[in-house]
GROMACS .gro file of C-alpha atoms in nm:
model
  273
    1MET     CA    1  -2.894   2.593   0.659
    2ILE     CA    2  -2.781   2.293   0.452
    3LYS     CA    3  -3.082   2.163   0.252
    4ASP     CA    4  -2.947   1.845   0.101
    5THR     CA    5  -2.644   1.618   0.085
    6LYS     CA    6  -2.523   1.771  -0.240
    7GLN     CA    7  -2.472   2.110  -0.058
    8LEU     CA    8  -2.297   1.934   0.230
    9LYS     CA    9  -2.066   1.753  -0.012
   10VAL     CA   10  -1.981   2.089  -0.180
   11LEU     CA   11  -1.905   2.244   0.156
   12ILE     CA   12  -1.678   1.957   0.252
   13LEU     CA   13  -1.493   1.972  -0.079
   14LEU     CA   14  -1.443   2.351  -0.044
   15SER     CA   15  -1.301   2.308   0.307
   16LEU     CA   16  -1.059   2.040   0.189
   17PHE     CA   17  -0.960   2.253  -0.109
   18LEU     CA   18  -0.883   2.552   0.117
   19PHE     CA   19  -0.689   2.327   0.349
   20PHE     CA   20  -0.484   2.191   0.061
   21ILE     CA   21  -0.413   2.539  -0.074
   22LEU     CA   22  -0.308   2.672   0.265
   23THR     CA   23  -0.079   2.387   0.343
   24SER     CA   24   0.074   2.404  -0.003
   25PHE     CA   25   0.212   2.747   0.075
   26THR     CA   26   0.386   2.629   0.391
   27ASN     CA   27   0.684   2.406   0.452
   28ASP     CA   28   0.465   2.145   0.610
   29ASP     CA   29   0.494   1.879   0.343
   30ASP     CA   30   0.673   1.667   0.589
   31PRO     CA   31   0.542   1.550   0.927
   32PRO     CA   32   0.711   1.710   1.228
   33LYS     CA   33   1.060   1.586   1.283
   34SER     CA   34   0.961   1.417   1.608
   35SER     CA   35   0.754   1.168   1.405
   36PHE     CA   36   1.077   1.060   1.236
   37LYS     CA   37   1.194   0.882   1.552
   38PHE     CA   38   1.155   0.557   1.366
   39LYS     CA   39   1.008   0.304   1.609
   40THR     CA   40   0.725   0.109   1.457
   41VAL     CA   41   0.657  -0.068   1.129
   42VAL     CA   42   0.334  -0.232   1.028
   43ILE     CA   43   0.350  -0.523   0.787
   44ASP     CA   44   0.028  -0.598   0.607
   45ALA     CA   45  -0.013  -0.930   0.434
   46GLY     CA   46  -0.266  -0.851   0.162
   47HIS     CA   47  -0.602  -1.032   0.136
   48GLY     CA   48  -0.679  -1.336   0.354
   49GLY     CA   49  -0.962  -1.564   0.458
   50LYS     CA   50  -1.261  -1.531   0.229
   51ASP     CA   51  -1.060  -1.291   0.006
   52PRO     CA   52  -0.801  -1.502  -0.172
   53GLY     CA   53  -0.673  -1.222  -0.392
   54ALA     CA   54  -0.517  -1.313  -0.730
   55HIS     CA   55  -0.425  -1.672  -0.814
   56GLY     CA   56  -0.180  -1.867  -1.022
   57SER     CA   57  -0.203  -2.223  -1.150
   58TYR     CA   58  -0.165  -2.367  -0.798
   59SER     CA   59  -0.144  -2.084  -0.546
   60PHE     CA   60  -0.334  -1.792  -0.401
   61GLU     CA   61  -0.210  -1.442  -0.332
   62LYS     CA   62  -0.330  -1.448   0.029
   63ASN     CA   63  -0.091  -1.735   0.115
   64VAL     CA   64   0.212  -1.594  -0.064
   65THR     CA   65   0.176  -1.251   0.100
   66LEU     CA   66   0.136  -1.399   0.445
   67ALA     CA   67   0.446  -1.613   0.397
   68ILE     CA   68   0.657  -1.309   0.280
   69ALA     CA   69   0.521  -1.093   0.557
   70LYS     CA   70   0.625  -1.344   0.820
   71LYS     CA   71   0.973  -1.355   0.678
   72VAL     CA   72   0.991  -0.972   0.688
   73GLU     CA   73   0.882  -0.983   1.051
   74ARG     CA   74   1.152  -1.235   1.146
   75LEU     CA   75   1.428  -1.042   0.967
   76LEU     CA   76   1.323  -0.714   1.128
   77LYS     CA   77   1.317  -0.869   1.473
   78LYS     CA   78   1.663  -1.006   1.409
   79ASP     CA   79   1.831  -0.711   1.238
   80MET     CA   80   1.641  -0.415   1.384
   81GLN     CA   81   1.566  -0.519   1.738
   82ASP     CA   82   1.487  -0.160   1.845
   83VAL     CA   83   1.197  -0.143   1.596
   84ASN     CA   84   0.852  -0.259   1.695
   85VAL     CA   85   0.702  -0.486   1.425
   86VAL     CA   86   0.323  -0.524   1.406
   87MET     CA   87   0.141  -0.752   1.169
   88THR     CA   88  -0.216  -0.684   1.051
   89ARG     CA   89  -0.266  -1.064   1.028
   90THR     CA   90  -0.060  -1.371   1.117
   91THR     CA   91  -0.313  -1.635   0.999
   92ASP     CA   92  -0.544  -1.696   0.707
   93LYS     CA   93  -0.787  -1.435   0.830
   94PHE     CA   94  -0.989  -1.176   0.646
   95VAL     CA   95  -0.916  -0.824   0.777
   96GLU     CA   96  -1.119  -0.529   0.649
   97LEU     CA   97  -0.923  -0.267   0.467
   98ASN     CA   98  -1.004   0.010   0.707
   99LYS     CA   99  -0.902  -0.212   1.000
  100ARG     CA  100  -0.562  -0.266   0.849
  101ALA     CA  101  -0.490   0.101   0.846
  102GLU     CA  102  -0.659   0.149   1.179
  103ILE     CA  103  -0.406  -0.093   1.339
  104ALA     CA  104  -0.126   0.128   1.214
  105ASN     CA  105  -0.293   0.456   1.308
  106GLN     CA  106  -0.373   0.348   1.659
  107ILE     CA  107  -0.009   0.271   1.739
  108ASN     CA  108   0.127   0.573   1.556
  109ALA     CA  109   0.334   0.365   1.317
  110ASN     CA  110   0.614   0.528   1.122
  111LEU     CA  111   0.571   0.312   0.816
  112PHE     CA  112   0.297   0.099   0.667
  113ILE     CA  113   0.396  -0.179   0.416
  114SER     CA  114   0.124  -0.378   0.237
  115ILE     CA  115   0.242  -0.690   0.059
  116HIS     CA  116   0.060  -0.813  -0.252
  117CYS     CA  117   0.099  -1.018  -0.572
  118ASN     CA  118   0.010  -0.877  -0.916
  119SER     CA  119  -0.192  -1.045  -1.193
  120SER     CA  120  -0.243  -0.965  -1.560
  121PRO     CA  121  -0.579  -0.978  -1.741
  122GLU     CA  122  -0.513  -1.302  -1.929
  123GLY     CA  123  -0.503  -1.507  -1.607
  124THR     CA  124  -0.303  -1.822  -1.613
  125ALA     CA  125  -0.324  -1.872  -1.994
  126LYS     CA  126   0.011  -1.928  -2.158
  127ILE     CA  127   0.100  -1.638  -2.385
  128ALA     CA  128   0.429  -1.494  -2.509
  129HIS     CA  129   0.588  -1.195  -2.323
  130LYS     CA  130   0.381  -1.243  -2.012
  131GLU     CA  131   0.400  -0.963  -1.750
  132LYS     CA  132   0.657  -1.009  -1.480
  133GLY     CA  133   0.837  -0.807  -1.211
  134VAL     CA  134   0.770  -0.596  -0.910
  135MET     CA  135   0.578  -0.272  -0.885
  136LEU     CA  136   0.556  -0.024  -0.593
  137LEU     CA  137   0.239   0.170  -0.534
  138VAL     CA  138   0.196   0.483  -0.323
  139TYR     CA  139  -0.124   0.674  -0.267
  140GLY     CA  140  -0.165   0.976  -0.492
  141PHE     CA  141  -0.342   1.137  -0.775
  142HIS     CA  142  -0.389   0.895  -1.063
  143ARG     CA  143  -0.482   0.924  -1.422
  144LYS     CA  144  -0.768   0.726  -1.576
  145GLU     CA  145  -0.543   0.471  -1.742
  146GLU     CA  146  -0.375   0.398  -1.411
  147GLN     CA  147  -0.693   0.293  -1.229
  148ILE     CA  148  -0.683  -0.081  -1.298
  149GLU     CA  149  -0.458  -0.165  -1.002
  150ALA     CA  150  -0.661   0.065  -0.771
  151LEU     CA  151  -0.995  -0.091  -0.875
  152ARG     CA  152  -0.857  -0.444  -0.835
  153GLU     CA  153  -0.734  -0.384  -0.481
  154ASN     CA  154  -1.029  -0.163  -0.373
  155SER     CA  155  -1.277  -0.427  -0.481
  156ALA     CA  156  -1.210  -0.606  -0.159
  157ILE     CA  157  -1.425  -0.348   0.030
  158TYR     CA  158  -1.741  -0.492  -0.127
  159ILE     CA  159  -1.681  -0.828   0.050
  160GLU     CA  160  -1.715  -0.645   0.385
  161LYS     CA  161  -2.045  -0.656   0.560
  162ASP     CA  162  -2.058  -0.285   0.656
  163TYR     CA  163  -1.860  -0.132   0.374
  164LYS     CA  164  -2.105   0.156   0.317
  165LYS     CA  165  -2.064   0.258   0.679
  166ASN     CA  166  -1.689   0.193   0.702
  167TYR     CA  167  -1.602   0.390   0.385
  168ALA     CA  168  -1.882   0.647   0.395
  169GLY     CA  169  -2.030   0.533   0.065
  170TYR     CA  170  -1.694   0.519  -0.109
  171ASP     CA  171  -1.729   0.492  -0.483
  172GLU     CA  172  -1.421   0.484  -0.704
  173LYS     CA  173  -1.626   0.653  -0.980
  174ASP     CA  174  -1.724   0.947  -0.769
  175PRO     CA  175  -1.477   1.240  -0.806
  176ALA     CA  176  -1.585   1.379  -0.468
  177SER     CA  177  -1.477   1.061  -0.291
  178MET     CA  178  -1.140   1.063  -0.467
  179ILE     CA  179  -1.075   1.426  -0.376
  180ILE     CA  180  -1.142   1.350  -0.016
  181LEU     CA  181  -0.921   1.046  -0.015
  182ASN     CA  182  -0.638   1.217  -0.204
  183THR     CA  183  -0.629   1.519   0.024
  184PHE     CA  184  -0.606   1.289   0.325
  185MET     CA  185  -0.271   1.146   0.227
  186GLN     CA  186  -0.089   1.452   0.081
  187LYS     CA  187   0.117   1.513   0.388
  188TYR     CA  188   0.298   1.177   0.365
  189ARG     CA  189   0.341   1.158  -0.013
  190LYS     CA  190   0.699   1.254  -0.020
  191GLN     CA  191   0.807   0.994   0.241
  192SER     CA  192   0.601   0.724   0.064
  193VAL     CA  193   0.772   0.796  -0.269
  194LEU     CA  194   1.110   0.797  -0.102
  195PHE     CA  195   1.055   0.454   0.048
  196GLY     CA  196   0.910   0.324  -0.282
  197ASP     CA  197   1.224   0.442  -0.460
  198LEU     CA  198   1.442   0.271  -0.205
  199LEU     CA  199   1.248  -0.055  -0.251
  200ASN     CA  200   1.275  -0.028  -0.621
  201ASP     CA  201   1.651   0.009  -0.605
  202GLN     CA  202   1.683  -0.297  -0.381
  203PHE     CA  203   1.470  -0.520  -0.604
  204LYS     CA  204   1.645  -0.411  -0.925
  205ASN     CA  205   2.002  -0.375  -0.809
  206ASN     CA  206   2.029  -0.657  -0.551
  207ASP     CA  207   1.776  -0.908  -0.675
  208ASP     CA  208   1.803  -0.829  -1.047
  209ARG     CA  209   1.425  -0.814  -1.071
  210LYS     CA  210   1.243  -0.642  -1.351
  211SER     CA  211   1.042  -0.347  -1.215
  212ARG     CA  212   0.754  -0.136  -1.330
  213GLY     CA  213   0.872   0.134  -1.089
  214VAL     CA  214   0.693   0.347  -0.834
  215LYS     CA  215   0.338   0.446  -0.928
  216GLU     CA  216   0.077   0.660  -0.761
  217GLN     CA  217  -0.265   0.492  -0.730
  218GLY     CA  218  -0.587   0.555  -0.542
  219LEU     CA  219  -0.559   0.249  -0.320
  220LEU     CA  220  -0.797   0.257  -0.029
  221VAL     CA  221  -0.580   0.059   0.212
  222LEU     CA  222  -0.313   0.327   0.167
  223ALA     CA  223  -0.555   0.623   0.181
  224HIS     CA  224  -0.655   0.540   0.537
  225SER     CA  225  -0.296   0.510   0.659
  226ALA     CA  226  -0.196   0.823   0.843
  227MET     CA  227   0.181   0.765   0.783
  228PRO     CA  228   0.411   0.691   0.488
  229ALA     CA  229   0.278   0.383   0.318
  230VAL     CA  230   0.373   0.163   0.023
  231LEU     CA  231   0.198  -0.131  -0.135
  232ILE     CA  232   0.443  -0.378  -0.283
  233GLU     CA  233   0.332  -0.589  -0.579
  234THR     CA  234   0.597  -0.862  -0.542
  235GLY     CA  235   0.536  -1.029  -0.880
  236TYR     CA  236   0.281  -1.167  -1.120
  237ILE     CA  237   0.132  -1.478  -0.959
  238ASN     CA  238  -0.038  -1.575  -1.289
  239ASN     CA  239   0.302  -1.602  -1.470
  240ALA     CA  240   0.431  -1.952  -1.423
  241SER     CA  241   0.796  -1.850  -1.361
  242GLU     CA  242   0.694  -1.573  -1.127
  243GLU     CA  243   0.449  -1.799  -0.943
  244LYS     CA  244   0.735  -2.050  -0.879
  245TYR     CA  245   0.960  -1.767  -0.756
  246LEU     CA  246   0.694  -1.626  -0.526
  247ASN     CA  247   0.620  -1.964  -0.368
  248SER     CA  248   0.984  -2.067  -0.327
  249GLU     CA  249   1.180  -2.020  -0.008
  250ASP     CA  250   1.465  -1.856  -0.200
  251GLY     CA  251   1.224  -1.611  -0.368
  252GLN     CA  252   1.040  -1.516  -0.051
  253ASN     CA  253   1.369  -1.478   0.138
  254ALA     CA  254   1.508  -1.249  -0.129
  255ILE     CA  255   1.197  -1.037  -0.133
  256ALA     CA  256   1.192  -1.011   0.246
  257ALA     CA  257   1.559  -0.919   0.256
  258SER     CA  258   1.514  -0.643   0.004
  259ILE     CA  259   1.224  -0.497   0.202
  260VAL     CA  260   1.429  -0.494   0.519
  261ARG     CA  261   1.735  -0.344   0.350
  262ALA     CA  262   1.512  -0.064   0.216
  263ILE     CA  263   1.362  -0.006   0.562
  264LYS     CA  264   1.713   0.035   0.711
  265ILE     CA  265   1.817   0.289   0.448
  266TYR     CA  266   1.484   0.472   0.483
  267ARG     CA  267   1.526   0.499   0.865
  268LYS     CA  268   1.876   0.630   0.826
  269GLU     CA  269   1.769   0.894   0.568
  270ILE     CA  270   1.467   1.006   0.768
  271ASN     CA  271   1.647   1.024   1.097
  272ALA     CA  272   1.922   1.233   0.938
  273ARG     CA  273   1.679   1.511   0.838
   0.00000   0.00000   0.00000
């Protein structure tokens, strides 16, 4: 008989640990090949509504991400007409993090792409050598020094009315919570990293963008996505030159085109397996 929640948590962790060990000794790192019949992509415009996200001197992340997401949607419908494109939001609306992943899970999406803007600690202050460039985040084990991006994105859950219920008391400082979330996404890690690498190549080689590469972070919006998933930090909105690029038609079109090119290559590689 389980006497307290601490014992229950230990049992859950032991069960997850055994599951991880057993699956590690099989060739089940990849989902079944049938899941690679690439049919549906979910495009998630980060933040929205009462959650503005990061900001620059004149713009908010929520508006930039929505503009880019809509351009990706239009390009996909034009260039990949056999692919179903689903948006988590199409207006300035706040969508809870678990709902975003739930949308993708309910339709058995093959790929989840969350679009965001980055921001460095100094805000809009003018300093030399300000951070710039793209960064691709996939869900995975992260070291202590890598938690800053995860904490910034995950902080959105505390805006939600029922966050304790929706995330079962999620606490980024609780190792037990992180073990549960990390185990959840192990099966799709390889595909997420593959797509992240493809995006990175497109941004660097076609758009000549500086990149911080593909990093693994404990981002909650990715942890709840039961499919390969990548969060794209499209640039530093608090950097004046980056903010101008992110808000321009040319910049947004270039970002959207790189995302769609990466999706085409990803589908080809996955379907060939």
